[in-house]
GROMACS .gro file of C-alpha atoms in nm:
model
  232
    1UNK     CA    1   2.103  -0.528   1.970
    2UNK     CA    2   1.921  -0.686   2.260
    3UNK     CA    3   1.631  -0.889   2.132
    4UNK     CA    4   1.459  -1.188   2.278
    5UNK     CA    5   1.499  -1.412   1.980
    6UNK     CA    6   1.458  -1.782   2.039
    7UNK     CA    7   1.574  -2.099   1.874
    8UNK     CA    8   1.304  -2.354   1.799
    9UNK     CA    9   1.438  -2.708   1.810
   10UNK     CA   10   1.274  -2.905   1.531
   11UNK     CA   11   1.485  -3.221   1.537
   12UNK     CA   12   1.245  -3.500   1.626
   13UNK     CA   13   1.314  -3.735   1.335
   14UNK     CA   14   1.001  -3.950   1.302
   15UNK     CA   15   0.815  -3.833   1.611
   16UNK     CA   16   0.694  -3.476   1.544
   17UNK     CA   17   0.454  -3.438   1.834
   18UNK     CA   18   0.368  -3.080   1.742
   19UNK     CA   19   0.286  -3.141   1.379
   20UNK     CA   20   0.004  -3.319   1.204
   21UNK     CA   21   0.090  -3.564   0.929
   22UNK     CA   22  -0.170  -3.611   0.657
   23UNK     CA   23  -0.221  -3.924   0.452
   24UNK     CA   24  -0.010  -3.942   0.136
   25UNK     CA   25   0.247  -3.672   0.219
   26UNK     CA   26   0.438  -3.520   0.508
   27UNK     CA   27   0.235  -3.214   0.592
   28UNK     CA   28   0.244  -2.977   0.891
   29UNK     CA   29  -0.044  -2.749   0.979
   30UNK     CA   30   0.168  -2.506   1.182
   31UNK     CA   31   0.515  -2.446   1.322
   32UNK     CA   32   0.398  -2.450   1.683
   33UNK     CA   33   0.652  -2.466   1.968
   34UNK     CA   34   0.383  -2.489   2.237
   35UNK     CA   35   0.284  -2.850   2.168
   36UNK     CA   36   0.634  -2.991   2.199
   37UNK     CA   37   1.002  -2.923   2.147
   38UNK     CA   38   1.229  -2.692   2.336
   39UNK     CA   39   1.288  -2.321   2.308
   40UNK     CA   40   1.625  -2.173   2.388
   41UNK     CA   41   1.753  -1.820   2.409
   42UNK     CA   42   1.987  -1.753   2.121
   43UNK     CA   43   2.328  -1.649   2.262
   44UNK     CA   44   2.448  -1.533   1.919
   45UNK     CA   45   2.221  -1.231   1.939
   46UNK     CA   46   2.386  -1.103   2.256
   47UNK     CA   47   2.665  -0.852   2.215
   48UNK     CA   48   2.735  -0.480   2.198
   49UNK     CA   49   2.443  -0.240   2.222
   50UNK     CA   50   2.542  -0.050   1.912
   51UNK     CA   51   2.621  -0.240   1.596
   52UNK     CA   52   2.628  -0.065   1.262
   53UNK     CA   53   2.468  -0.227   0.961
   54UNK     CA   54   2.232  -0.522   0.970
   55UNK     CA   55   2.249  -0.902   0.954
   56UNK     CA   56   1.946  -0.887   0.723
   57UNK     CA   57   1.929  -0.806   0.353
   58UNK     CA   58   1.558  -0.743   0.399
   59UNK     CA   59   1.489  -0.627   0.754
   60UNK     CA   60   1.110  -0.638   0.736
   61UNK     CA   61   0.926  -0.965   0.796
   62UNK     CA   62   0.732  -1.063   0.484
   63UNK     CA   63   0.467  -1.331   0.415
   64UNK     CA   64   0.618  -1.659   0.300
   65UNK     CA   65   0.532  -2.023   0.239
   66UNK     CA   66   0.738  -2.304   0.390
   67UNK     CA   67   0.724  -2.634   0.206
   68UNK     CA   68   0.517  -2.901   0.387
   69UNK     CA   69   0.359  -2.638   0.615
   70UNK     CA   70   0.001  -2.526   0.553
   71UNK     CA   71   0.004  -2.201   0.748
   72UNK     CA   72   0.180  -1.897   0.602
   73UNK     CA   73   0.424  -1.705   0.819
   74UNK     CA   74   0.589  -1.366   0.825
   75UNK     CA   75   0.957  -1.445   0.781
   76UNK     CA   76   1.295  -1.291   0.714
   77UNK     CA   77   1.638  -1.428   0.631
   78UNK     CA   78   1.932  -1.366   0.861
   79UNK     CA   79   2.218  -1.353   0.610
   80UNK     CA   80   2.482  -1.353   0.884
   81UNK     CA   81   2.351  -1.662   1.064
   82UNK     CA   82   2.218  -1.826   0.743
   83UNK     CA   83   1.888  -1.893   0.920
   84UNK     CA   84   1.523  -1.803   0.885
   85UNK     CA   85   1.324  -1.624   1.153
   86UNK     CA   86   0.945  -1.629   1.171
   87UNK     CA   87   0.672  -1.476   1.382
   88UNK     CA   88   0.428  -1.704   1.564
   89UNK     CA   89   0.058  -1.624   1.621
   90UNK     CA   90   0.161  -1.527   1.976
   91UNK     CA   91   0.402  -1.270   1.829
   92UNK     CA   92   0.717  -1.453   1.936
   93UNK     CA   93   1.017  -1.445   1.702
   94UNK     CA   94   1.159  -1.793   1.648
   95UNK     CA   95   1.446  -1.934   1.446
   96UNK     CA   96   1.368  -2.230   1.223
   97UNK     CA   97   1.628  -2.503   1.231
   98UNK     CA   98   1.775  -2.626   0.905
   99UNK     CA   99   1.599  -2.952   0.821
  100UNK     CA  100   1.507  -3.087   0.480
  101UNK     CA  101   1.135  -3.101   0.562
  102UNK     CA  102   1.138  -2.720   0.557
  103UNK     CA  103   1.396  -2.689   0.279
  104UNK     CA  104   1.208  -2.450   0.050
  105UNK     CA  105   1.091  -2.104   0.157
  106UNK     CA  106   0.910  -1.886  -0.097
  107UNK     CA  107   0.832  -1.521  -0.030
  108UNK     CA  108   0.485  -1.449  -0.167
  109UNK     CA  109   0.527  -1.092  -0.287
  110UNK     CA  110   0.854  -1.140  -0.476
  111UNK     CA  111   0.845  -1.516  -0.548
  112UNK     CA  112   1.199  -1.524  -0.414
  113UNK     CA  113   1.286  -1.888  -0.341
  114UNK     CA  114   1.541  -2.002  -0.085
  115UNK     CA  115   1.646  -2.368  -0.101
  116UNK     CA  116   1.833  -2.561   0.166
  117UNK     CA  117   2.110  -2.733  -0.029
  118UNK     CA  118   2.445  -2.907   0.006
  119UNK     CA  119   2.711  -2.716  -0.187
  120UNK     CA  120   3.080  -2.633  -0.205
  121UNK     CA  121   3.125  -2.290  -0.049
  122UNK     CA  122   3.379  -2.021  -0.138
  123UNK     CA  123   3.642  -2.211   0.059
  124UNK     CA  124   3.563  -2.528  -0.140
  125UNK     CA  125   3.423  -2.696   0.170
  126UNK     CA  126   3.095  -2.886   0.163
  127UNK     CA  127   2.828  -2.701   0.357
  128UNK     CA  128   2.452  -2.708   0.400
  129UNK     CA  129   2.281  -2.375   0.369
  130UNK     CA  130   2.030  -2.156   0.191
  131UNK     CA  131   2.077  -2.053  -0.172
  132UNK     CA  132   1.841  -1.842  -0.381
  133UNK     CA  133   1.714  -2.023  -0.688
  134UNK     CA  134   1.744  -1.785  -0.984
  135UNK     CA  135   1.701  -2.004  -1.290
  136UNK     CA  136   1.682  -2.371  -1.386
  137UNK     CA  137   1.684  -2.551  -1.718
  138UNK     CA  138   1.645  -2.927  -1.705
  139UNK     CA  139   1.887  -3.060  -1.444
  140UNK     CA  140   2.107  -2.748  -1.451
  141UNK     CA  141   2.054  -2.450  -1.221
  142UNK     CA  142   2.179  -2.104  -1.127
  143UNK     CA  143   2.178  -2.008  -0.758
  144UNK     CA  144   2.282  -1.701  -0.564
  145UNK     CA  145   2.418  -1.669  -0.211
  146UNK     CA  146   2.346  -1.356  -0.006
  147UNK     CA  147   2.568  -1.322   0.299
  148UNK     CA  148   2.675  -1.077   0.567
  149UNK     CA  149   2.999  -1.068   0.768
  150UNK     CA  150   3.055  -0.930   1.117
  151UNK     CA  151   3.345  -0.704   1.212
  152UNK     CA  152   3.398  -0.677   1.590
  153UNK     CA  153   3.438  -0.335   1.744
  154UNK     CA  154   3.776  -0.202   1.846
  155UNK     CA  155   3.853   0.044   2.124
  156UNK     CA  156   4.102   0.322   2.062
  157UNK     CA  157   4.434   0.255   2.236
  158UNK     CA  158   4.565   0.613   2.217
  159UNK     CA  159   4.420   0.962   2.191
  160UNK     CA  160   4.528   0.968   1.825
  161UNK     CA  161   4.298   0.677   1.741
  162UNK     CA  162   3.920   0.652   1.734
  163UNK     CA  163   3.692   0.372   1.841
  164UNK     CA  164   3.573   0.142   1.566
  165UNK     CA  165   3.215   0.026   1.625
  166UNK     CA  166   3.109  -0.331   1.562
  167UNK     CA  167   2.956  -0.360   1.218
  168UNK     CA  168   2.765  -0.597   0.992
  169UNK     CA  169   2.898  -0.579   0.637
  170UNK     CA  170   2.711  -0.709   0.334
  171UNK     CA  171   2.931  -0.928   0.118
  172UNK     CA  172   2.922  -0.936  -0.260
  173UNK     CA  173   2.670  -1.189  -0.388
  174UNK     CA  174   2.816  -1.523  -0.498
  175UNK     CA  175   2.676  -1.736  -0.780
  176UNK     CA  176   2.664  -2.114  -0.790
  177UNK     CA  177   2.614  -2.370  -1.063
  178UNK     CA  178   2.420  -2.693  -1.021
  179UNK     CA  179   2.536  -2.937  -1.287
  180UNK     CA  180   2.357  -3.239  -1.428
  181UNK     CA  181   2.505  -3.467  -1.163
  182UNK     CA  182   2.337  -3.258  -0.893
  183UNK     CA  183   2.654  -3.117  -0.738
  184UNK     CA  184   2.664  -2.743  -0.666
  185UNK     CA  185   2.979  -2.531  -0.673
  186UNK     CA  186   3.090  -2.176  -0.744
  187UNK     CA  187   2.984  -2.058  -1.089
  188UNK     CA  188   3.274  -2.023  -1.336
  189UNK     CA  189   3.397  -1.664  -1.342
  190UNK     CA  190   3.559  -1.679  -1.686
  191UNK     CA  191   3.566  -1.867  -2.013
  192UNK     CA  192   3.881  -2.043  -1.895
  193UNK     CA  193   3.707  -2.175  -1.584
  194UNK     CA  194   3.407  -2.289  -1.786
  195UNK     CA  195   3.633  -2.481  -2.023
  196UNK     CA  196   3.803  -2.640  -1.723
  197UNK     CA  197   3.466  -2.776  -1.613
  198UNK     CA  198   3.381  -2.912  -1.957
  199UNK     CA  199   3.713  -2.966  -2.142
  200UNK     CA  200   3.548  -3.191  -2.400
  201UNK     CA  201   3.335  -2.891  -2.508
  202UNK     CA  202   3.624  -2.647  -2.544
  203UNK     CA  203   3.557  -2.538  -2.903
  204UNK     CA  204   3.181  -2.507  -2.847
  205UNK     CA  205   3.235  -2.299  -2.532
  206UNK     CA  206   3.479  -2.062  -2.703
  207UNK     CA  207   3.237  -2.007  -2.992
  208UNK     CA  208   2.940  -1.959  -2.758
  209UNK     CA  209   3.115  -1.709  -2.531
  210UNK     CA  210   3.238  -1.506  -2.827
  211UNK     CA  211   2.917  -1.508  -3.031
  212UNK     CA  212   2.692  -1.441  -2.731
  213UNK     CA  213   2.928  -1.179  -2.585
  214UNK     CA  214   2.910  -1.344  -2.243
  215UNK     CA  215   3.011  -1.144  -1.936
  216UNK     CA  216   3.053  -1.366  -1.633
  217UNK     CA  217   2.968  -1.083  -1.394
  218UNK     CA  218   2.622  -1.029  -1.546
  219UNK     CA  219   2.333  -1.234  -1.405
  220UNK     CA  220   2.143  -1.239  -1.735
  221UNK     CA  221   2.448  -1.379  -1.913
  222UNK     CA  222   2.485  -1.650  -1.648
  223UNK     CA  223   2.133  -1.763  -1.736
  224UNK     CA  224   2.243  -1.791  -2.099
  225UNK     CA  225   2.531  -2.011  -1.983
  226UNK     CA  226   2.278  -2.233  -1.802
  227UNK     CA  227   2.080  -2.273  -2.126
  228UNK     CA  228   2.402  -2.356  -2.309
  229UNK     CA  229   2.512  -2.620  -2.056
  230UNK     CA  230   2.163  -2.774  -2.041
  231UNK     CA  231   2.182  -2.838  -2.416
  232UNK     CA  232   2.493  -3.058  -2.386
   0.00000   0.00000   0.00000
């Protein structure tokens, strides 16, 4: 997979020489690397010529809005790198750095919203990355993480073995709960885990889960849980 994909460095704190700031709000007309900043080749895209699978859930670039940026761009999400790529007017493919100014990307055709958030990942470590906003009620929210893993290739050591090609593997989607305090962590996967989060609501939770026939592996039921928590 030999592509000339570049990294656009956007970290300029207060001095964004390539962006125009309008009165009253931080507002960028374009994401333009030609008026300032540095462009680097992305070494993470170098590797074997043949890799099975894809680092993208949606391979095709699609029109999207980036918060604080006036111009629309064709973008796609790299679920392996947890980064967004976009196409410039000069037809270059760039990678947008993770900064809060560009922390909301909305795809126009599907209204799919990616938010750049701080959250506890599957290993219970705080990380900053993109989550898909599925549903919110008051201060409570349901988010989904799409991710891809990479398995390196392996050469056969004997004639009885076969080569294993390098491969991108789509992981199961993970769901996250934003509580009223604003913290985001893995969504409870059972009634027991939900009670552990809100022990003072044990009897209410048990009644709700039973009466509503909640299945914690069903997205629609997770939205019902959000409504229930928001009513506390």
